[in-house]
Amino acid sequence: MLYSKEVMDHFENPRNIGKMADADGIGEVGNAKCGDIMKMYIKVENDIIVDVKFNTFGCGSAIATSSMATEMIKGKPISEALELSNKAVVEALGGLPPAKLHCSVLAEEAVKAAIKDYYDKNGIAYDAEQFCDGNCAACHAHDHEHAHGHAEEE
Ligand code: FES
């Protein structure tokens, strides 16, 4: 079977799906590869992500990875959420077909964008390098599935 049981479960019963009216940070990112969009909302208290929601125009794999990503960051300190890589999310889901790895990047980037928005709104200083600026070339220097996901397709 192409998709793991976990992927199917998170696709069919996505956790934390929806919008959040009183979010402390909102991240919206687009996938250059397919044009899909992901929006992530976080609620922060004392540096802890106490609630998170997402909604997406993405495919099933984007839904499943975002659902898993929200579960993995909920209740966690921001510092831990920032370290969540799409690779860890994919592993937690029992893998994704190589052609769908790029979908998982959307989840990672949306989490980071929401945290960046929270930092910006609250005047919290941060190292700009930990956030995606839409410049994929810069990411090729980093150790995550970005370069991979793109390069392995087609
Ligand atoms: Fe666009 Fe999966 S095909 S996010």
Short mmCIF file of C-alpha atoms and ligand atoms in Angstrom, two decimals:
data_model
loop_
_atom_site.label_atom_id
_atom_site.label_comp_id
_atom_site.label_asym_id
_atom_site.label_seq_id
_atom_site.Cartn_x
_atom_site.Cartn_y
_atom_site.Cartn_z
CA MET A 1 0.00 0.00 0.00
CA LEU A 2 1.23 3.43 -0.96
CA TYR A 3 0.22 5.21 2.25
CA SER A 4 0.80 4.06 5.81
CA LYS A 5 -2.01 3.43 8.26
CA GLU A 6 -1.01 6.60 10.14
CA VAL A 7 -1.15 8.73 7.01
CA MET A 8 -4.61 7.42 6.17
CA ASP A 9 -5.77 7.96 9.73
CA HIS A 10 -4.57 11.58 9.85
CA PHE A 11 -5.96 12.23 6.39
CA GLU A 12 -9.37 10.83 7.26
CA ASN A 13 -9.52 12.27 10.79
CA PRO A 14 -7.31 15.34 10.74
CA ARG A 15 -6.48 16.67 14.22
CA ASN A 16 -6.66 20.37 14.99
CA ILE A 17 -8.19 21.34 11.69
CA GLY A 18 -9.96 24.70 11.44
CA LYS A 19 -9.36 28.35 12.16
CA MET A 20 -8.57 30.23 15.34
CA ALA A 21 -10.16 33.62 15.96
CA ASP A 22 -7.78 34.73 18.72
CA ALA A 23 -4.51 33.30 17.42
CA ASP A 24 -1.27 34.82 18.71
CA GLY A 25 0.51 33.91 15.50
CA ILE A 26 -0.65 33.01 12.00
CA GLY A 27 1.56 31.56 9.32
CA GLU A 28 0.59 31.17 5.71
CA VAL A 29 2.86 29.45 3.25
CA GLY A 30 2.55 28.25 -0.30
CA ASN A 31 4.14 25.27 -1.91
CA ALA A 32 6.11 26.40 -4.94
CA LYS A 33 5.90 22.91 -6.35
CA CYS A 34 2.14 22.45 -6.50
CA GLY A 35 0.66 25.85 -5.62
CA ASP A 36 -1.06 24.52 -2.52
CA ILE A 37 -1.54 26.76 0.51
CA MET A 38 -1.32 26.06 4.22
CA LYS A 39 -2.39 28.26 7.08
CA MET A 40 -1.32 27.58 10.67
CA TYR A 41 -2.64 29.31 13.81
CA ILE A 42 -0.97 29.16 17.22
CA LYS A 43 -1.98 30.26 20.69
CA VAL A 44 0.98 30.92 22.98
CA GLU A 45 1.16 31.20 26.75
CA ASN A 46 4.47 31.56 28.60
CA ASP A 47 6.39 30.38 25.55
CA ILE A 48 4.27 27.23 25.29
CA ILE A 49 2.10 26.49 22.27
CA VAL A 50 -1.12 25.83 24.13
CA ASP A 51 -3.29 25.47 21.04
CA VAL A 52 -2.81 25.07 17.32
CA LYS A 53 -5.08 24.84 14.29
CA PHE A 54 -4.46 24.53 10.58
CA ASN A 55 -6.40 24.74 7.39
CA THR A 56 -5.18 24.00 3.93
CA PHE A 57 -5.88 23.85 0.25
CA GLY A 58 -3.31 21.08 0.15
CA CYS A 59 -3.52 17.47 -0.86
CA GLY A 60 -4.10 14.45 1.39
CA SER A 61 -0.43 14.22 2.31
CA ALA A 62 -0.38 17.90 3.27
CA ILE A 63 -3.41 17.32 5.48
CA ALA A 64 -1.90 14.25 7.12
CA THR A 65 1.50 15.84 7.75
CA SER A 66 0.00 19.05 9.12
CA SER A 67 -2.32 17.10 11.35
CA MET A 68 0.62 15.13 12.74
CA ALA A 69 2.74 18.29 13.02
CA THR A 70 0.07 20.03 15.10
CA GLU A 71 -0.07 17.04 17.44
CA MET A 72 3.70 17.12 17.78
CA ILE A 73 3.90 20.81 18.74
CA LYS A 74 0.79 21.17 20.87
CA GLY A 75 1.74 21.71 24.51
CA LYS A 76 5.40 22.11 23.59
CA PRO A 77 7.71 25.09 24.09
CA ILE A 78 8.28 27.26 21.02
CA SER A 79 11.93 26.26 20.98
CA GLU A 80 10.93 22.64 20.44
CA ALA A 81 8.35 23.49 17.80
CA LEU A 82 11.02 25.36 15.87
CA GLU A 83 13.10 22.23 15.76
CA LEU A 84 10.34 20.12 14.29
CA SER A 85 11.48 19.06 10.84
CA ASN A 86 9.29 17.73 8.09
CA LYS A 87 11.47 14.65 8.26
CA ALA A 88 10.46 13.97 11.86
CA VAL A 89 6.80 14.41 10.92
CA VAL A 90 7.14 12.02 7.99
CA GLU A 91 8.86 9.48 10.22
CA ALA A 92 6.10 9.76 12.81
CA LEU A 93 3.63 9.01 10.04
CA GLY A 94 5.49 5.89 9.00
CA GLY A 95 6.80 7.46 5.80
CA LEU A 96 5.47 9.09 2.65
CA PRO A 97 6.03 8.21 -0.98
CA PRO A 98 9.04 10.20 -2.29
CA ALA A 99 6.87 12.17 -4.68
CA LYS A 100 4.84 13.46 -1.72
CA LEU A 101 7.70 14.56 0.51
CA HIS A 102 7.37 18.14 -0.68
CA CYS A 103 3.88 18.22 0.84
CA SER A 104 5.35 17.72 4.30
CA VAL A 105 7.56 20.79 3.86
CA LEU A 106 4.39 22.86 3.89
CA ALA A 107 3.62 21.77 7.46
CA GLU A 108 7.10 22.57 8.76
CA GLU A 109 7.17 25.95 7.08
CA ALA A 110 3.69 26.92 8.26
CA VAL A 111 4.63 26.15 11.88
CA LYS A 112 7.73 28.31 11.53
CA ALA A 113 5.82 31.10 9.81
CA ALA A 114 3.25 31.14 12.62
CA ILE A 115 6.01 31.37 15.24
CA LYS A 116 7.72 34.14 13.28
CA ASP A 117 4.43 36.03 13.16
CA TYR A 118 4.07 35.60 16.92
CA TYR A 119 7.60 36.94 17.44
CA ASP A 120 6.97 39.87 15.10
CA LYS A 121 3.69 40.81 16.78
CA ASN A 122 5.26 40.71 20.22
CA GLY A 123 8.53 42.40 19.35
CA ILE A 124 10.55 39.34 20.29
CA ALA A 125 14.02 39.24 18.77
CA TYR A 126 15.03 36.15 16.79
CA ASP A 127 17.62 34.85 14.44
CA ALA A 128 16.16 35.42 10.96
CA GLU A 129 18.11 32.48 9.62
CA GLN A 130 15.87 29.96 11.30
CA PHE A 131 12.92 31.06 9.21
CA CYS A 132 12.10 30.45 5.59
CA ASP A 133 12.15 33.62 3.55
CA GLY A 134 10.85 31.93 0.43
CA ASN A 135 14.36 31.62 -0.89
CA CYS A 136 14.67 27.89 -1.48
CA ALA A 137 18.27 28.15 -2.59
CA ALA A 138 19.29 29.26 0.89
CA CYS A 139 17.72 26.11 2.30
CA HIS A 140 19.86 23.83 0.22
CA ALA A 141 22.60 24.46 2.72
CA HIS A 142 20.46 23.03 5.51
CA ASP A 143 19.95 19.47 6.47
CA HIS A 144 16.33 18.86 5.73
CA GLU A 145 14.21 17.30 3.05
CA HIS A 146 13.64 20.47 1.07
CA ALA A 147 16.26 20.06 -1.57
CA HIS A 148 15.55 16.41 -1.60
CA GLY A 149 11.81 16.59 -1.97
CA HIS A 150 12.13 18.89 -4.93
CA ALA A 151 15.00 17.16 -6.60
CA GLU A 152 13.69 13.65 -6.34
CA GLU A 153 10.50 14.30 -8.20
CA GLU A 154 9.94 14.16 -11.93
FE1 FES B 1 0.51 20.19 -2.92
FE2 FES B 1 0.72 17.92 -1.63
S1 FES B 1 0.47 18.19 -3.76
S2 FES B 1 0.80 19.90 -0.83
#
